[in-house]
Amino acid sequence: MSVSRLKAWLGAGLLATAQLTSGYALDLGSKESVEAVTSTLSSLASNAPRLALKLTPEGLKKQLEDPEFIASLVSGVESLIDGLNTGRHRRRLTPNVAPLVPQEHRPNAALRKRLDVDGVQIPSFEEWFQIDIDDLGLSAVSTASSKSGKEAPPALSKLTLELIHRLNKLDTVASVHALQQGPPPAVNPNDDPRSGNQGYLNAAPQGINARYAWTITGGDGARVGIVDMEQGWNLNHEDLRAANITLISGRNRDYPDHGTAVLGQMLMADNQIGGVGIVPAAKGRVISQSRPDGSYNTAATILDACNNMASGDILLLEAQEFDPVGGQYYWPVSVADANHEAILVCTGRGIIVVEAACNGGNDLDAYRNLSNKRIFNRAFPSEYRESGAIMVGASSASVPHFRLGYSNHGSRVDVYGWGENIDTTFTNADGTANNLYTTGFSGTSGASPIIVGAAAAVQGIAQARLGRKLSPARVRTILTTSGTASRTPSSDRIGVLPNLKAIIDGGHIRV
């Protein structure tokens, strides 16, 4: 590859700045050798893109007949690479192909038949594959700086995005998106002696009135299971240790400060230190998107969690996703088709799924997927895609609550919680500090655990009163009933803040 061609490649946005993601600066004005450039690109192999690809029925038939079929599809778009790799430096695409979801995590035929109700077909995941294209030697994510000098949100590189779009146009491909690790929704850290700081526990309109729910049998989350899906936690924190939180699967290694804050909101022990969780009697567990083999796979993680949960339990999705259309980060995980289908399996099995709307400031109603469908817009039922999850936006802590500017919003967002000034447990970047707290946890990351707490209180009371837990649809309806509206609902478009006292006293906890 010539230096001039490399400069054009970088200028096109594959690496949107002269600062490579590995931290090595590349002087585009120098006569740096091709060999040095190739070496630098090779050092980015750990960031190379992996794709999730769903075949059509015809495509699956061809893949079963010929295990090299998907590899041939990717090679068929090699013209995308030909203009960038010429002569002796040309590379061939030799992708590794494997199932996206291991067989043991997929819903079996008997389960899918039992869950196929109301015309909703539960996916088998047989047609989903993951493609490892490390041989491209490129970075999946560009890390440009904005004009203001601040770091811009991560985005898929131009080449990765073009590869997704080209594959999506093939007749035998039903869906394709990147499998790319990114941070969870953002953190802003700045007897139960901290309980007075936890305004989200207070009566409406300030909070969800967890303090009232505690006076009702089951309102502390007793006999309710909660699973937090993200990438890291400090499970030995002094105010979480008594909760005996366990790891279902995956690697506990990334962003432990974030996960520790999330767990604290829900599960801080009722003792003489720190604060108190919304549902301190609930049983908490965690599961990581960093899988045991080191890969990053959200759909497989959701299904693994689902297989280890009981009907009526609550799964919290503390994650964000890259948009397959524009390549930008900070979208709900269900923007990716495989994740949506995994959520559908969970809610079909009776598991309550709480999904962060995420922090891109996007109008979800306006979003169109690769099939040009408004999948988040409830005003277009023929295009809208229902997963059964409860989607959560973020509001101010002050009353009247208003949507915070970074919160995604739209008709798909069911409820909101505080997105700032949240008092909870915290830890250092290594996850080794056991006695830290913050008053500044924020984002839809902080809003979503508040909704999980409200849902767990409802389920605990239902178990105590009715002898059973409620369905995902019923819990979502209850949480959106008699809640606290935002300051300007027509423009905020983040739903309501649940009011547990109104829910309980209004007799809404029923089948």
CSV table of N, CA, C and O in Angstrom, one decimal, residues 189-267:
chain,number,residue,atom,x,y,z
A,189,PRO,N,-18.7,10.1,38.7
A,189,PRO,CA,-18.6,9.9,40.1
A,189,PRO,C,-18.2,11.2,40.8
A,189,PRO,O,-17.4,12.0,40.4
A,190,ASN,N,-18.5,11.8,41.3
A,190,ASN,CA,-18.1,13.0,42.1
A,190,ASN,C,-18.1,12.5,43.6
A,190,ASN,O,-18.2,12.4,44.1
A,191,ASP,N,-27.5,4.3,61.9
A,191,ASP,CA,-27.7,3.1,61.1
A,191,ASP,C,-27.7,3.4,59.7
A,191,ASP,O,-28.3,4.2,59.3
A,192,ASP,N,-27.3,3.0,58.3
A,192,ASP,CA,-27.2,3.4,57.0
A,192,ASP,C,-27.1,4.9,57.0
A,192,ASP,O,-28.0,5.6,56.6
A,193,PRO,N,-25.9,5.4,57.3
A,193,PRO,CA,-25.7,6.8,57.4
A,193,PRO,C,-25.9,7.6,56.2
A,193,PRO,O,-26.1,8.8,56.2
A,194,ARG,N,-25.8,7.0,55.0
A,194,ARG,CA,-26.0,7.7,53.7
A,194,ARG,C,-27.4,7.7,53.2
A,194,ARG,O,-27.7,8.2,52.2
A,195,SER,N,-28.3,7.0,53.9
A,195,SER,CA,-29.7,6.8,53.4
A,195,SER,C,-30.4,8.2,53.2
A,195,SER,O,-31.2,8.3,52.2
A,196,GLY,N,-30.0,9.1,54.0
A,196,GLY,CA,-30.6,10.5,53.8
A,196,GLY,C,-30.3,11.1,52.5
A,196,GLY,O,-30.9,12.0,52.0
A,197,ASN,N,-29.1,10.7,51.9
A,197,ASN,CA,-28.7,11.2,50.6
A,197,ASN,C,-29.4,10.6,49.4
A,197,ASN,O,-29.3,11.1,48.3
A,198,GLN,N,-30.2,9.5,49.7
A,198,GLN,CA,-30.8,8.7,48.6
A,198,GLN,C,-32.2,9.2,48.3
A,198,GLN,O,-33.2,8.5,48.6
A,199,GLY,N,-32.3,10.4,47.7
A,199,GLY,CA,-33.6,11.0,47.4
A,199,GLY,C,-34.5,10.1,46.5
A,199,GLY,O,-35.7,10.3,46.6
A,200,TYR,N,-33.9,9.3,45.7
A,200,TYR,CA,-34.7,8.4,44.8
A,200,TYR,C,-35.5,7.4,45.6
A,200,TYR,O,-36.4,6.8,45.0
A,201,LEU,N,-35.2,7.2,46.9
A,201,LEU,CA,-36.0,6.3,47.8
A,201,LEU,C,-37.2,7.0,48.3
A,201,LEU,O,-38.1,6.3,48.8
A,202,ASN,N,-37.3,8.3,48.2
A,202,ASN,CA,-38.3,9.1,48.9
A,202,ASN,C,-39.6,9.1,48.2
A,202,ASN,O,-39.8,8.6,47.1
A,203,ALA,N,-40.6,9.7,48.8
A,203,ALA,CA,-42.0,9.7,48.3
A,203,ALA,C,-42.0,10.6,47.0
A,203,ALA,O,-41.2,11.4,46.8
A,204,ALA,N,-43.0,10.3,46.2
A,204,ALA,CA,-43.3,11.1,45.0
A,204,ALA,C,-43.7,12.5,45.4
A,204,ALA,O,-44.3,12.7,46.5
A,205,PRO,N,-43.3,13.5,44.6
A,205,PRO,CA,-42.8,13.3,43.2
A,205,PRO,C,-41.3,13.2,43.2
A,205,PRO,O,-40.7,13.0,42.1
A,206,GLN,N,-40.6,13.3,44.4
A,206,GLN,CA,-39.1,13.2,44.3
A,206,GLN,C,-38.6,11.9,43.9
A,206,GLN,O,-37.7,11.8,43.0
A,207,GLY,N,-39.1,10.8,44.5
A,207,GLY,CA,-38.6,9.5,44.2
A,207,GLY,C,-39.7,8.5,43.9
A,207,GLY,O,-40.8,8.8,43.6
A,208,ILE,N,-39.4,7.2,44.1
A,208,ILE,CA,-40.3,6.1,43.8
A,208,ILE,C,-41.1,5.6,45.0
A,208,ILE,O,-41.9,4.7,45.0
A,209,ASN,N,-40.7,6.2,46.2
A,209,ASN,CA,-41.3,5.8,47.5
A,209,ASN,C,-41.0,4.4,47.9
A,209,ASN,O,-41.9,3.6,48.3
A,210,ALA,N,-39.7,4.0,47.8
A,210,ALA,CA,-39.3,2.7,48.3
A,210,ALA,C,-39.5,2.6,49.8
A,210,ALA,O,-39.8,1.5,50.3
A,211,ARG,N,-39.4,3.7,50.5
A,211,ARG,CA,-39.5,3.6,51.9
A,211,ARG,C,-40.9,3.2,52.3
A,211,ARG,O,-41.1,2.5,53.3
A,212,TYR,N,-41.9,3.5,51.5
A,212,TYR,CA,-43.3,3.1,51.8
A,212,TYR,C,-43.4,1.6,51.5
A,212,TYR,O,-44.0,0.8,52.2
A,213,ALA,N,-42.8,1.2,50.4
A,213,ALA,CA,-42.9,-0.3,50.0
A,213,ALA,C,-42.3,-1.2,51.0
A,213,ALA,O,-42.7,-2.3,51.2
A,214,TRP,N,-41.3,-0.7,51.7
A,214,TRP,CA,-40.6,-1.5,52.8
A,214,TRP,C,-41.6,-1.8,53.9
A,214,TRP,O,-41.4,-2.8,54.6
A,215,THR,N,-42.6,-1.1,54.1
A,215,THR,CA,-43.6,-1.4,55.1
A,215,THR,C,-44.6,-2.4,54.7
A,215,THR,O,-45.4,-2.9,55.6
A,216,ILE,N,-44.6,-2.9,53.5
A,216,ILE,CA,-45.5,-3.9,53.0
A,216,ILE,C,-44.7,-5.2,52.8
A,216,ILE,O,-43.6,-5.2,52.3
A,217,THR,N,-45.3,-6.3,53.2
A,217,THR,CA,-44.6,-7.6,53.0
A,217,THR,C,-44.2,-7.9,51.6
A,217,THR,O,-45.0,-7.8,50.7
A,218,GLY,N,-42.9,-8.2,51.4
A,218,GLY,CA,-42.4,-8.4,50.1
A,218,GLY,C,-41.9,-7.1,49.4
A,218,GLY,O,-41.2,-7.2,48.4
A,219,GLY,N,-42.2,-6.0,49.9
A,219,GLY,CA,-41.8,-4.7,49.3
A,219,GLY,C,-40.3,-4.5,49.4
A,219,GLY,O,-39.8,-3.5,48.7
A,220,ASP,N,-39.5,-5.3,50.1
A,220,ASP,CA,-38.1,-5.2,50.2
A,220,ASP,C,-37.4,-6.1,49.1
A,220,ASP,O,-36.2,-6.3,49.1
A,221,GLY,N,-38.2,-6.7,48.3
A,221,GLY,CA,-37.7,-7.6,47.2
A,221,GLY,C,-37.5,-9.0,47.6
A,221,GLY,O,-36.8,-9.8,46.9
A,222,ALA,N,-38.0,-9.4,48.8
A,222,ALA,CA,-37.8,-10.8,49.2
A,222,ALA,C,-38.3,-11.8,48.2
A,222,ALA,O,-39.4,-11.6,47.6
A,223,ARG,N,-37.5,-12.9,47.9
A,223,ARG,CA,-37.9,-14.0,47.0
A,223,ARG,C,-37.9,-13.5,45.5
A,223,ARG,O,-38.5,-14.2,44.7
A,224,VAL,N,-37.2,-12.4,45.2
A,224,VAL,CA,-37.1,-11.9,43.9
A,224,VAL,C,-35.6,-12.0,43.4
A,224,VAL,O,-34.7,-11.6,44.2
A,225,GLY,N,-35.4,-12.5,42.3
A,225,GLY,CA,-34.0,-12.6,41.7
A,225,GLY,C,-33.7,-11.5,40.8
A,225,GLY,O,-34.6,-11.1,39.9
A,226,ILE,N,-32.5,-10.9,40.9
A,226,ILE,CA,-32.1,-9.8,40.0
A,226,ILE,C,-30.7,-10.2,39.4
A,226,ILE,O,-29.8,-10.7,40.1
A,227,VAL,N,-30.6,-10.1,38.1
A,227,VAL,CA,-29.3,-10.3,37.4
A,227,VAL,C,-28.9,-9.0,36.7
A,227,VAL,O,-29.7,-8.5,35.9
A,228,ASP,N,-27.7,-8.5,37.0
A,228,ASP,CA,-27.1,-7.3,36.3
A,228,ASP,C,-26.2,-7.8,35.2
A,228,ASP,O,-25.2,-8.4,35.5
A,229,MET,N,-26.5,-7.4,34.0
A,229,MET,CA,-25.6,-7.7,32.9
A,229,MET,C,-24.7,-6.5,32.5
A,229,MET,O,-25.2,-5.5,32.1
A,230,GLU,N,-23.4,-6.6,32.7
A,230,GLU,CA,-22.5,-5.6,32.2
A,230,GLU,C,-21.1,-6.3,32.2
A,230,GLU,O,-21.0,-7.4,31.7
A,231,GLN,N,-20.0,-5.6,32.6
A,231,GLN,CA,-18.7,-6.2,32.4
A,231,GLN,C,-17.8,-6.3,33.6
A,231,GLN,O,-16.8,-6.9,33.6
A,232,GLY,N,-18.2,-5.7,34.7
A,232,GLY,CA,-17.3,-5.7,35.9
A,232,GLY,C,-17.9,-5.2,37.2
A,232,GLY,O,-18.8,-4.3,37.1
A,233,TRP,N,-17.5,-5.7,38.3
A,233,TRP,CA,-18.0,-5.3,39.6
A,233,TRP,C,-17.0,-5.5,40.7
A,233,TRP,O,-16.1,-6.4,40.5
A,234,ASN,N,-17.2,-4.9,41.8
A,234,ASN,CA,-16.4,-5.3,43.1
A,234,ASN,C,-17.5,-5.9,44.0
A,234,ASN,O,-18.2,-5.2,44.7
A,235,LEU,N,-17.5,-7.2,44.0
A,235,LEU,CA,-18.5,-7.9,44.8
A,235,LEU,C,-18.1,-8.0,46.3
A,235,LEU,O,-18.9,-8.5,47.1
A,236,ASN,N,-16.9,-7.5,46.6
A,236,ASN,CA,-16.5,-7.5,48.0
A,236,ASN,C,-16.6,-6.2,48.7
A,236,ASN,O,-16.0,-6.0,49.8
A,237,HIS,N,-17.3,-5.2,48.0
A,237,HIS,CA,-17.5,-3.9,48.7
A,237,HIS,C,-18.2,-4.1,50.0
A,237,HIS,O,-19.0,-5.0,50.2
A,238,GLU,N,-17.8,-3.3,51.0
A,238,GLU,CA,-18.3,-3.5,52.4
A,238,GLU,C,-19.8,-3.4,52.5
A,238,GLU,O,-20.4,-4.0,53.4
A,239,ASP,N,-20.5,-2.7,51.6
A,239,ASP,CA,-21.9,-2.6,51.7
A,239,ASP,C,-22.7,-3.5,50.7
A,239,ASP,O,-23.9,-3.5,50.5
A,240,LEU,N,-21.9,-4.4,50.0
A,240,LEU,CA,-22.5,-5.4,49.1
A,240,LEU,C,-22.1,-6.8,49.5
A,240,LEU,O,-22.8,-7.8,49.1
A,241,ARG,N,-21.1,-6.9,50.4
A,241,ARG,CA,-20.6,-8.3,50.7
A,241,ARG,C,-21.7,-9.1,51.3
A,241,ARG,O,-21.8,-10.3,51.0
A,242,ALA,N,-22.5,-8.5,52.2
A,242,ALA,CA,-23.6,-9.3,52.9
A,242,ALA,C,-24.7,-9.8,51.9
A,242,ALA,O,-25.4,-10.7,52.2
A,243,ALA,N,-24.7,-9.2,50.7
A,243,ALA,CA,-25.7,-9.6,49.7
A,243,ALA,C,-25.4,-10.9,49.0
A,243,ALA,O,-26.2,-11.5,48.4
A,244,ASN,N,-24.1,-11.3,49.2
A,244,ASN,CA,-23.7,-12.6,48.6
A,244,ASN,C,-24.0,-12.7,47.1
A,244,ASN,O,-24.5,-13.7,46.6
A,245,ILE,N,-23.6,-11.6,46.4
A,245,ILE,CA,-23.8,-11.6,44.9
A,245,ILE,C,-22.8,-12.5,44.2
A,245,ILE,O,-21.6,-12.4,44.5
A,246,THR,N,-23.3,-13.3,43.3
A,246,THR,CA,-22.4,-14.3,42.6
A,246,THR,C,-22.4,-14.0,41.1
A,246,THR,O,-23.4,-13.4,40.6
A,247,LEU,N,-21.4,-14.5,40.5
A,247,LEU,CA,-21.2,-14.4,39.0
A,247,LEU,C,-21.7,-15.6,38.4
A,247,LEU,O,-21.3,-16.7,38.7
A,248,ILE,N,-22.6,-15.5,37.4
A,248,ILE,CA,-23.2,-16.6,36.7
A,248,ILE,C,-22.1,-17.1,35.7
A,248,ILE,O,-21.8,-18.3,35.6
A,249,SER,N,-21.6,-16.2,34.9
A,249,SER,CA,-20.6,-16.6,33.9
A,249,SER,C,-20.0,-15.3,33.3
A,249,SER,O,-20.4,-14.2,33.5
A,250,GLY,N,-18.9,-15.5,32.6
A,250,GLY,CA,-18.1,-14.4,32.0
A,250,GLY,C,-17.0,-14.0,32.9
A,250,GLY,O,-16.8,-14.5,34.0
A,251,ARG,N,-16.3,-13.0,32.4
A,251,ARG,CA,-15.1,-12.4,33.1
A,251,ARG,C,-15.4,-11.1,33.8
A,251,ARG,O,-15.9,-10.2,33.1
A,252,ASN,N,-15.2,-11.1,35.0
A,252,ASN,CA,-15.4,-9.9,35.8
A,252,ASN,C,-14.1,-9.0,35.8
A,252,ASN,O,-13.2,-9.2,36.5
A,253,ARG,N,-14.0,-8.1,34.8
A,253,ARG,CA,-12.8,-7.4,34.6
A,253,ARG,C,-12.8,-5.9,34.2
A,253,ARG,O,-11.9,-5.2,34.4
A,254,ASP,N,-13.9,-5.5,33.5
A,254,ASP,CA,-13.9,-4.2,33.0
A,254,ASP,C,-15.0,-3.3,33.6
A,254,ASP,O,-16.1,-3.7,33.9
A,255,TYR,N,-14.6,-2.0,33.9
A,255,TYR,CA,-15.6,-1.0,34.4
A,255,TYR,C,-16.2,-1.5,35.8
A,255,TYR,O,-17.4,-1.3,36.0
A,256,PRO,N,-15.4,-1.9,36.7
A,256,PRO,CA,-15.9,-2.4,38.0
A,256,PRO,C,-16.6,-1.3,38.8
A,256,PRO,O,-17.5,-1.5,39.6
A,257,ASP,N,-16.1,0.0,38.6
A,257,ASP,CA,-16.7,1.1,39.3
A,257,ASP,C,-18.2,1.3,38.9
A,257,ASP,O,-19.0,1.5,39.7
A,258,HIS,N,-18.4,1.1,37.6
A,258,HIS,CA,-19.8,1.2,37.1
A,258,HIS,C,-20.7,0.2,37.7
A,258,HIS,O,-21.8,0.4,38.2
A,259,GLY,N,-20.3,-1.1,37.6
A,259,GLY,CA,-21.1,-2.2,38.1
A,259,GLY,C,-21.3,-2.1,39.6
A,259,GLY,O,-22.4,-2.5,40.1
A,260,THR,N,-20.3,-1.7,40.3
A,260,THR,CA,-20.5,-1.6,41.8
A,260,THR,C,-21.5,-0.5,42.1
A,260,THR,O,-22.3,-0.7,43.1
A,261,ALA,N,-21.5,0.6,41.4
A,261,ALA,CA,-22.5,1.6,41.6
A,261,ALA,C,-23.9,1.1,41.3
A,261,ALA,O,-24.9,1.4,42.1
A,262,VAL,N,-24.1,0.4,40.2
A,262,VAL,CA,-25.4,-0.1,39.9
A,262,VAL,C,-25.9,-1.1,40.9
A,262,VAL,O,-27.1,-1.0,41.4
A,263,LEU,N,-25.1,-2.0,41.4
A,263,LEU,CA,-25.5,-3.0,42.4
A,263,LEU,C,-25.9,-2.3,43.7
A,263,LEU,O,-26.8,-2.7,44.4
A,264,GLY,N,-25.2,-1.2,44.1
A,264,GLY,CA,-25.5,-0.5,45.3
A,264,GLY,C,-26.8,0.1,45.3
A,264,GLY,O,-27.5,0.0,46.4
A,265,GLN,N,-27.3,0.6,44.2
A,265,GLN,CA,-28.6,1.2,44.2
A,265,GLN,C,-29.7,0.2,44.5
A,265,GLN,O,-30.7,0.5,45.2
A,266,MET,N,-29.5,-1.0,44.1
A,266,MET,CA,-30.5,-2.1,44.3
A,266,MET,C,-30.3,-2.9,45.5
A,266,MET,O,-31.3,-3.2,46.2
A,267,LEU,N,-29.1,-3.1,45.9
A,267,LEU,CA,-28.8,-4.2,46.9
A,267,LEU,C,-27.9,-3.9,48.1
A,267,LEU,O,-27.6,-4.8,48.8
